[in-house]
Amino acid sequence: MSSGVVAEATRRSGLVWVDGQPVWHVWHDDAAWVVTGGLEQRLVVGSTAVVDVRSRDRQADLLVRWVAAVTEVAPGSAAWDAVVPLLRAARLHSPDGAAAPERWARESRVLRLDPTGEELPVTDEERVVTTRSPGQR
């Protein structure tokens, strides 16, 4: 179960950092979902991962850090059938367009990152890495 902050921040962010690796994702069914491997982004994780969510407007601003339980979704499963169309819609500049889901089933992994409920502390220095001038957004 995700906290409101985790869910809202992650849903709004197009990019999250998973164990220090930037990845695009979609937020669906109270979890972050990613495609990795093959022609897609590379993500090396174990059964748990730390997810850093930064401001969509200013990727330097760390909003929340949470722990995820990581599970792989099997092609053809109900979860696969529900999330793959959302991932396909979010995938920018796919080399094979509408055929991407078939390629993912062959050579990639779809991962579900479920918030465990554990949020890790974020220091003031991490929260706002850059300084802003008055009037700057």
PDB file of C-alpha atoms in Angstrom:
ATOM      1  CA  MET A   1       0.000   0.000   0.000  1.00  0.00           C
ATOM      2  CA  SER A   2       1.439   3.355  -0.992  1.00  0.00           C
ATOM      3  CA  SER A   3       1.255   6.571   0.956  1.00  0.00           C
ATOM      4  CA  GLY A   4      -0.452   9.511  -0.665  1.00  0.00           C
ATOM      5  CA  VAL A   5       2.878  11.295  -1.131  1.00  0.00           C
ATOM      6  CA  VAL A   6       4.539   8.277  -2.744  1.00  0.00           C
ATOM      7  CA  ALA A   7       1.592   7.662  -5.052  1.00  0.00           C
ATOM      8  CA  GLU A   8       1.075  11.276  -6.093  1.00  0.00           C
ATOM      9  CA  ALA A   9       4.745  12.119  -6.600  1.00  0.00           C
ATOM     10  CA  THR A  10       5.488   8.905  -8.506  1.00  0.00           C
ATOM     11  CA  ARG A  11       2.359   9.168 -10.645  1.00  0.00           C
ATOM     12  CA  ARG A  12       3.279  12.711 -11.682  1.00  0.00           C
ATOM     13  CA  SER A  13       6.919  11.955 -12.402  1.00  0.00           C
ATOM     14  CA  GLY A  14       7.797  10.599 -15.825  1.00  0.00           C
ATOM     15  CA  LEU A  15      11.199   9.445 -14.612  1.00  0.00           C
ATOM     16  CA  VAL A  16      12.254   7.837 -11.339  1.00  0.00           C
ATOM     17  CA  TRP A  17      15.619   6.659 -10.087  1.00  0.00           C
ATOM     18  CA  VAL A  18      15.619   2.985  -9.067  1.00  0.00           C
ATOM     19  CA  ASP A  19      18.716   1.980  -7.105  1.00  0.00           C
ATOM     20  CA  GLY A  20      20.439   4.985  -8.659  1.00  0.00           C
ATOM     21  CA  GLN A  21      19.378   4.169 -12.229  1.00  0.00           C
ATOM     22  CA  PRO A  22      17.043   6.555 -14.109  1.00  0.00           C
ATOM     23  CA  VAL A  23      14.038   4.800 -15.673  1.00  0.00           C
ATOM     24  CA  TRP A  24      10.763   5.826 -17.289  1.00  0.00           C
ATOM     25  CA  HIS A  25       7.719   4.186 -15.811  1.00  0.00           C
ATOM     26  CA  VAL A  26       3.962   4.281 -15.466  1.00  0.00           C
ATOM     27  CA  TRP A  27       2.031   4.399 -12.206  1.00  0.00           C
ATOM     28  CA  HIS A  28      -0.865   1.935 -12.192  1.00  0.00           C
ATOM     29  CA  ASP A  29      -2.676  -0.082  -9.537  1.00  0.00           C
ATOM     30  CA  ASP A  30      -0.665   1.545  -6.705  1.00  0.00           C
ATOM     31  CA  ALA A  31       2.690   0.532  -8.190  1.00  0.00           C
ATOM     32  CA  ALA A  32       5.378   1.770 -10.568  1.00  0.00           C
ATOM     33  CA  TRP A  33       5.847  -0.405 -13.667  1.00  0.00           C
ATOM     34  CA  VAL A  34       8.950  -0.468 -15.857  1.00  0.00           C
ATOM     35  CA  VAL A  35      10.147  -2.274 -18.962  1.00  0.00           C
ATOM     36  CA  THR A  36      13.780  -3.340 -18.946  1.00  0.00           C
ATOM     37  CA  GLY A  37      16.092  -5.367 -21.140  1.00  0.00           C
ATOM     38  CA  GLY A  38      16.506  -5.918 -24.846  1.00  0.00           C
ATOM     39  CA  LEU A  39      16.240  -2.576 -26.658  1.00  0.00           C
ATOM     40  CA  GLU A  40      14.682  -0.989 -23.574  1.00  0.00           C
ATOM     41  CA  GLN A  41      16.273   0.746 -20.624  1.00  0.00           C
ATOM     42  CA  ARG A  42      18.677  -1.259 -18.520  1.00  0.00           C
ATOM     43  CA  LEU A  43      17.687  -1.812 -14.903  1.00  0.00           C
ATOM     44  CA  VAL A  44      19.469  -4.171 -12.559  1.00  0.00           C
ATOM     45  CA  VAL A  45      17.526  -4.822  -9.344  1.00  0.00           C
ATOM     46  CA  GLY A  46      16.934  -7.562  -6.830  1.00  0.00           C
ATOM     47  CA  SER A  47      13.764  -8.382  -4.947  1.00  0.00           C
ATOM     48  CA  THR A  48      13.713  -4.922  -3.356  1.00  0.00           C
ATOM     49  CA  ALA A  49      14.823  -1.531  -4.615  1.00  0.00           C
ATOM     50  CA  VAL A  50      15.039   2.070  -3.468  1.00  0.00           C
ATOM     51  CA  VAL A  51      13.036   4.501  -5.599  1.00  0.00           C
ATOM     52  CA  ASP A  52      13.896   8.215  -5.668  1.00  0.00           C
ATOM     53  CA  VAL A  53      11.181  10.458  -7.040  1.00  0.00           C
ATOM     54  CA  ARG A  54      12.246  13.874  -8.206  1.00  0.00           C
ATOM     55  CA  SER A  55      10.215  16.867  -9.233  1.00  0.00           C
ATOM     56  CA  ARG A  56       8.901  16.585 -12.767  1.00  0.00           C
ATOM     57  CA  ASP A  57       9.723  20.241 -13.360  1.00  0.00           C
ATOM     58  CA  ARG A  58      13.136  20.190 -11.715  1.00  0.00           C
ATOM     59  CA  GLN A  59      14.733  16.751 -11.691  1.00  0.00           C
ATOM     60  CA  ALA A  60      17.235  18.047  -9.117  1.00  0.00           C
ATOM     61  CA  ASP A  61      14.539  18.332  -6.428  1.00  0.00           C
ATOM     62  CA  LEU A  62      14.155  15.025  -4.574  1.00  0.00           C
ATOM     63  CA  LEU A  63      10.573  14.722  -3.335  1.00  0.00           C
ATOM     64  CA  VAL A  64      10.406  11.288  -1.739  1.00  0.00           C
ATOM     65  CA  ARG A  65      12.459   8.099  -1.399  1.00  0.00           C
ATOM     66  CA  TRP A  66      10.643   4.808  -0.950  1.00  0.00           C
ATOM     67  CA  VAL A  67      11.363   1.098  -0.801  1.00  0.00           C
ATOM     68  CA  ALA A  68       9.793  -1.172  -3.418  1.00  0.00           C
ATOM     69  CA  ALA A  69       9.172  -4.886  -3.556  1.00  0.00           C
ATOM     70  CA  VAL A  70      10.103  -5.911  -7.106  1.00  0.00           C
ATOM     71  CA  THR A  71       8.274  -8.638  -9.008  1.00  0.00           C
ATOM     72  CA  GLU A  72       8.499  -9.687 -12.627  1.00  0.00           C
ATOM     73  CA  VAL A  73       5.240  -9.910 -14.549  1.00  0.00           C
ATOM     74  CA  ALA A  74       4.789 -12.904 -16.846  1.00  0.00           C
ATOM     75  CA  PRO A  75       3.775 -12.270 -20.457  1.00  0.00           C
ATOM     76  CA  GLY A  76       0.132 -13.200 -20.976  1.00  0.00           C
ATOM     77  CA  SER A  77      -0.788 -12.856 -17.287  1.00  0.00           C
ATOM     78  CA  ALA A  78      -3.697 -10.675 -16.202  1.00  0.00           C
ATOM     79  CA  ALA A  79      -1.248  -8.100 -14.830  1.00  0.00           C
ATOM     80  CA  TRP A  80       0.664  -8.091 -18.140  1.00  0.00           C
ATOM     81  CA  ASP A  81      -2.527  -7.617 -20.130  1.00  0.00           C
ATOM     82  CA  ALA A  82      -3.583  -4.717 -17.891  1.00  0.00           C
ATOM     83  CA  VAL A  83      -0.317  -2.769 -17.776  1.00  0.00           C
ATOM     84  CA  VAL A  84       1.392  -3.373 -21.120  1.00  0.00           C
ATOM     85  CA  PRO A  85      -1.026  -1.135 -23.078  1.00  0.00           C
ATOM     86  CA  LEU A  86      -0.279   1.653 -20.580  1.00  0.00           C
ATOM     87  CA  LEU A  87       3.458   1.115 -20.907  1.00  0.00           C
ATOM     88  CA  ARG A  88       3.156   1.063 -24.696  1.00  0.00           C
ATOM     89  CA  ALA A  89       1.276   4.379 -24.635  1.00  0.00           C
ATOM     90  CA  ALA A  90       3.953   5.932 -22.402  1.00  0.00           C
ATOM     91  CA  ARG A  91       6.929   4.625 -24.417  1.00  0.00           C
ATOM     92  CA  LEU A  92       8.398   7.466 -26.447  1.00  0.00           C
ATOM     93  CA  HIS A  93      10.069   6.839 -29.807  1.00  0.00           C
ATOM     94  CA  SER A  94       9.629   3.083 -29.803  1.00  0.00           C
ATOM     95  CA  PRO A  95      11.585   1.606 -32.722  1.00  0.00           C
ATOM     96  CA  ASP A  96       8.794  -0.830 -33.533  1.00  0.00           C
ATOM     97  CA  GLY A  97       5.692   1.131 -32.532  1.00  0.00           C
ATOM     98  CA  ALA A  98       2.648  -1.018 -31.894  1.00  0.00           C
ATOM     99  CA  ALA A  99       4.756  -4.192 -32.085  1.00  0.00           C
ATOM    100  CA  ALA A 100       6.696  -3.263 -28.931  1.00  0.00           C
ATOM    101  CA  PRO A 101       4.628  -5.496 -26.601  1.00  0.00           C
ATOM    102  CA  GLU A 102       5.475  -8.569 -28.675  1.00  0.00           C
ATOM    103  CA  ARG A 103       9.166  -7.640 -28.513  1.00  0.00           C
ATOM    104  CA  TRP A 104       8.899  -7.079 -24.771  1.00  0.00           C
ATOM    105  CA  ALA A 105       7.416 -10.556 -24.346  1.00  0.00           C
ATOM    106  CA  ARG A 106      10.404 -12.024 -26.228  1.00  0.00           C
ATOM    107  CA  GLU A 107      13.374 -10.058 -24.959  1.00  0.00           C
ATOM    108  CA  SER A 108      12.456  -7.745 -22.081  1.00  0.00           C
ATOM    109  CA  ARG A 109      11.073  -7.884 -18.576  1.00  0.00           C
ATOM    110  CA  VAL A 110       8.115  -5.965 -17.182  1.00  0.00           C
ATOM    111  CA  LEU A 111       8.648  -5.230 -13.493  1.00  0.00           C
ATOM    112  CA  ARG A 112       6.159  -4.139 -10.872  1.00  0.00           C
ATOM    113  CA  LEU A 113       7.610  -1.983  -8.094  1.00  0.00           C
ATOM    114  CA  ASP A 114       5.215  -2.096  -5.151  1.00  0.00           C
ATOM    115  CA  PRO A 115       5.736   0.402  -2.331  1.00  0.00           C
ATOM    116  CA  THR A 116       6.406  -1.523   0.868  1.00  0.00           C
ATOM    117  CA  GLY A 117       5.198   1.375   3.000  1.00  0.00           C
ATOM    118  CA  GLU A 118       8.747   2.228   4.024  1.00  0.00           C
ATOM    119  CA  GLU A 119       9.834   5.753   3.164  1.00  0.00           C
ATOM    120  CA  LEU A 120      13.483   6.595   3.661  1.00  0.00           C
ATOM    121  CA  PRO A 121      14.681   9.946   4.964  1.00  0.00           C
ATOM    122  CA  VAL A 122      15.646  12.662   2.514  1.00  0.00           C
ATOM    123  CA  THR A 123      18.090  15.288   3.772  1.00  0.00           C
ATOM    124  CA  ASP A 124      17.590  18.979   3.092  1.00  0.00           C
ATOM    125  CA  GLU A 125      20.662  18.877   0.840  1.00  0.00           C
ATOM    126  CA  GLU A 126      19.136  16.044  -1.209  1.00  0.00           C
ATOM    127  CA  ARG A 127      15.683  17.580  -1.278  1.00  0.00           C
ATOM    128  CA  VAL A 128      16.805  20.709  -3.118  1.00  0.00           C
ATOM    129  CA  VAL A 129      20.117  20.201  -4.851  1.00  0.00           C
ATOM    130  CA  THR A 130      20.083  23.468  -6.773  1.00  0.00           C
ATOM    131  CA  THR A 131      19.497  26.989  -5.571  1.00  0.00           C
ATOM    132  CA  ARG A 132      16.903  29.190  -7.189  1.00  0.00           C
ATOM    133  CA  SER A 133      17.084  32.878  -7.874  1.00  0.00           C
ATOM    134  CA  PRO A 134      14.102  34.966  -6.737  1.00  0.00           C
ATOM    135  CA  GLY A 135      11.345  34.634  -9.318  1.00  0.00           C
ATOM    136  CA  GLN A 136      12.907  31.535 -10.908  1.00  0.00           C
ATOM    137  CA  ARG A 137      10.674  28.489 -11.283  1.00  0.00           C
TER     138      ARG A 137
END
